[in-house]
Tab-separated table of C-alpha atoms in Angstrom:
chain	number	residue	atom	x	y	z
A	833	MET	CA	0.000	0.000	0.000
A	834	LYS	CA	1.294	3.423	-0.890
A	835	ALA	CA	0.307	5.395	2.182
A	836	THR	CA	2.260	8.585	1.673
A	837	LEU	CA	-0.529	10.918	0.643
A	838	ALA	CA	-3.057	10.652	3.486
A	839	LEU	CA	-3.048	14.328	4.425
A	840	THR	CA	-2.878	15.407	0.813
A	841	LEU	CA	-5.909	13.240	0.170
A	842	LEU	CA	-7.586	14.831	3.163
A	843	LEU	CA	-7.152	18.229	1.619
A	844	SER	CA	-8.314	16.960	-1.775
A	845	TYR	CA	-11.294	15.217	-0.221
A	846	LEU	CA	-12.217	18.253	1.813
A	847	THR	CA	-11.762	20.518	-1.186
A	848	ALA	CA	-14.533	18.538	-2.847
A	849	PHE	CA	-16.683	19.533	0.116
A	850	LEU	CA	-16.232	23.178	-0.841
A	851	VAL	CA	-18.406	22.535	-3.892
A	852	THR	CA	-21.383	22.661	-1.537
A	853	GLY	CA	-20.575	26.283	-0.754
A	854	ASP	CA	-21.198	26.191	2.994
A	855	ALA	CA	-17.753	25.245	4.284
A	856	PRO	CA	-15.294	27.610	5.920
A	857	ASP	CA	-12.221	28.499	3.876
A	858	ILE	CA	-10.135	25.305	3.772
A	859	GLY	CA	-6.880	27.248	3.923
A	860	LYS	CA	-7.910	29.060	7.098
A	861	VAL	CA	-9.150	25.854	8.715
A	862	THR	CA	-5.976	23.988	7.789
A	863	THR	CA	-3.721	26.785	9.021
A	864	ALA	CA	-5.639	27.126	12.278
A	865	CYS	CA	-5.494	23.375	12.924
A	866	MET	CA	-1.798	23.210	12.077
A	867	ASN	CA	-1.089	26.079	14.468
A	868	GLU	CA	-3.262	24.604	17.236
A	869	ASN	CA	-1.402	21.307	17.015
A	870	GLY	CA	2.140	22.513	16.344
A	871	VAL	CA	2.271	21.038	12.837
A	872	SER	CA	4.601	22.580	10.285
A	873	ALA	CA	4.357	22.691	6.531
A	874	GLN	CA	7.410	20.415	6.581
A	875	ASP	CA	5.423	17.787	8.502
A	876	PHE	CA	2.894	17.727	5.647
A	877	ALA	CA	5.666	17.754	3.041
A	878	ASP	CA	7.432	14.814	4.729
A	879	LEU	CA	4.234	12.790	4.747
A	880	LYS	CA	3.482	13.649	1.123
A	881	SER	CA	7.011	12.787	-0.044
A	882	GLY	CA	7.146	9.538	1.895
A	883	ALA	CA	9.934	10.751	4.196
A	884	THR	CA	7.471	10.076	7.026
A	885	LYS	CA	5.539	6.834	6.761
A	886	PRO	CA	1.919	6.794	8.005
A	887	GLU	CA	2.821	4.390	10.798
A	888	ASP	CA	5.397	6.934	12.013
A	889	VAL	CA	3.127	9.981	11.914
A	890	LYS	CA	3.247	11.939	15.147
A	891	ASP	CA	0.153	12.461	17.235
A	892	ASN	CA	0.142	16.213	16.569
A	893	VAL	CA	-0.264	15.578	12.835
A	894	LYS	CA	-3.071	13.109	13.522
A	895	CYS	CA	-4.721	15.680	15.811
A	896	ALA	CA	-4.443	18.353	13.118
A	897	THR	CA	-6.293	15.931	10.849
A	898	GLN	CA	-9.017	15.477	13.443
A	899	CYS	CA	-9.198	19.243	13.983
A	900	ILE	CA	-9.834	19.813	10.274
A	901	LEU	CA	-12.527	17.139	10.171
A	902	VAL	CA	-14.210	18.544	13.298
A	903	LYS	CA	-14.154	22.145	12.036
A	904	LEU	CA	-15.701	21.054	8.743
A	905	GLY	CA	-18.414	19.055	10.500
A	906	PHE	CA	-17.178	15.652	9.314
A	907	MET	CA	-16.311	14.347	12.794
A	908	ASP	CA	-17.234	15.067	16.397
A	909	ALA	CA	-14.721	15.807	19.155
A	910	GLN	CA	-14.921	12.192	20.381
A	911	GLY	CA	-13.632	10.908	17.036
A	912	ASN	CA	-16.896	9.675	15.574
A	913	ALA	CA	-17.275	10.205	11.842
A	914	LEU	CA	-20.491	12.096	11.226
A	915	THR	CA	-21.394	9.885	8.306
A	916	ASP	CA	-24.978	11.080	7.958
A	917	ASN	CA	-23.816	14.689	8.079
A	918	ILE	CA	-21.205	14.029	5.406
A	919	LYS	CA	-23.671	12.199	3.179
A	920	SER	CA	-26.268	14.961	3.572
A	921	LYS	CA	-23.722	17.645	2.636
A	922	PHE	CA	-23.126	15.809	-0.636
A	923	ALA	CA	-26.700	14.564	-1.206
A	924	SER	CA	-27.417	16.843	-4.172
A	925	SER	CA	-23.892	16.623	-5.542
A	926	PRO	CA	-22.713	14.503	-8.475
A	927	MET	CA	-20.342	12.984	-5.889
A	928	ALA	CA	-23.177	11.620	-3.695
A	929	SER	CA	-22.794	7.983	-4.744
A	930	ALA	CA	-19.005	7.973	-4.330
A	931	VAL	CA	-19.282	9.703	-0.952
A	932	ASN	CA	-21.844	7.145	0.218
A	933	THR	CA	-19.600	4.283	-0.880
A	934	ALA	CA	-16.515	5.776	0.767
A	935	MET	CA	-18.326	6.466	4.018
A	936	THR	CA	-19.890	2.999	4.120
A	937	THR	CA	-16.414	1.530	3.802
A	938	CYS	CA	-14.458	3.972	5.964
A	939	GLY	CA	-16.896	5.803	8.244
A	940	GLY	CA	-16.780	3.199	11.015
A	941	VAL	CA	-12.996	2.886	11.213
A	942	LYS	CA	-11.692	3.376	14.751
A	943	GLY	CA	-8.196	4.177	15.928
A	944	ALA	CA	-6.553	4.217	19.347
A	945	ASN	CA	-7.977	7.678	20.128
A	946	PRO	CA	-9.979	10.396	18.317
A	947	CYS	CA	-6.908	11.794	16.550
A	948	ASP	CA	-5.798	8.352	15.408
A	949	THR	CA	-9.339	7.590	14.266
A	950	ALA	CA	-9.331	10.653	12.006
A	951	PHE	CA	-6.023	9.609	10.518
A	952	GLN	CA	-7.110	5.963	10.129
A	953	ILE	CA	-10.263	7.061	8.290
A	954	LEU	CA	-8.059	8.965	5.861
A	955	ALA	CA	-5.837	5.907	5.428
A	956	CYS	CA	-8.974	3.897	4.642
A	957	LEU	CA	-10.061	6.516	2.129
A	958	GLN	CA	-6.642	6.292	0.531
A	959	GLN	CA	-6.901	2.515	0.275
A	960	ASN	CA	-10.216	3.084	-1.420
A	961	SER	CA	-8.752	5.713	-3.709
A	962	GLN	CA	-10.940	4.669	-6.595
A	963	ALA	CA	-13.898	6.038	-4.637
A	964	ILE	CA	-11.948	9.211	-3.925
A	965	SER	CA	-11.000	9.588	-7.573
A	966	SER	CA	-14.602	9.287	-8.638
A	967	MET	CA	-15.579	11.875	-6.028
A	968	MET	CA	-13.043	14.294	-7.415
A	969	HIS	CA	-14.371	14.061	-10.988
């Protein structure tokens, strides 16, 4: 499994959410969550490049992931994916079917804690990248 793009996929996946028009600015959310969790741009770059493997990702990066998902209404603070909320946000979108498929597969994934759960959901989404690709088109 190539698992080097989890956070990049998060941003791509969440960018698709912006199509609905009721999300906060993704850049502001991402920056705020990075700052709140002490994550640098280099942390993201290392994950994207493969210099940091997903199994070696630090908790602060995982918590930045959870922060983004919480602020966008995709997850609650306890680490539960808000699957119905996600599906409803995409219900009238051309991506509705792909979102439903991805959330059926990945929405119930649980990690060791809420931050790990957020990151594990993204890893699941990456493994199911065909669903992601269809959501992005």
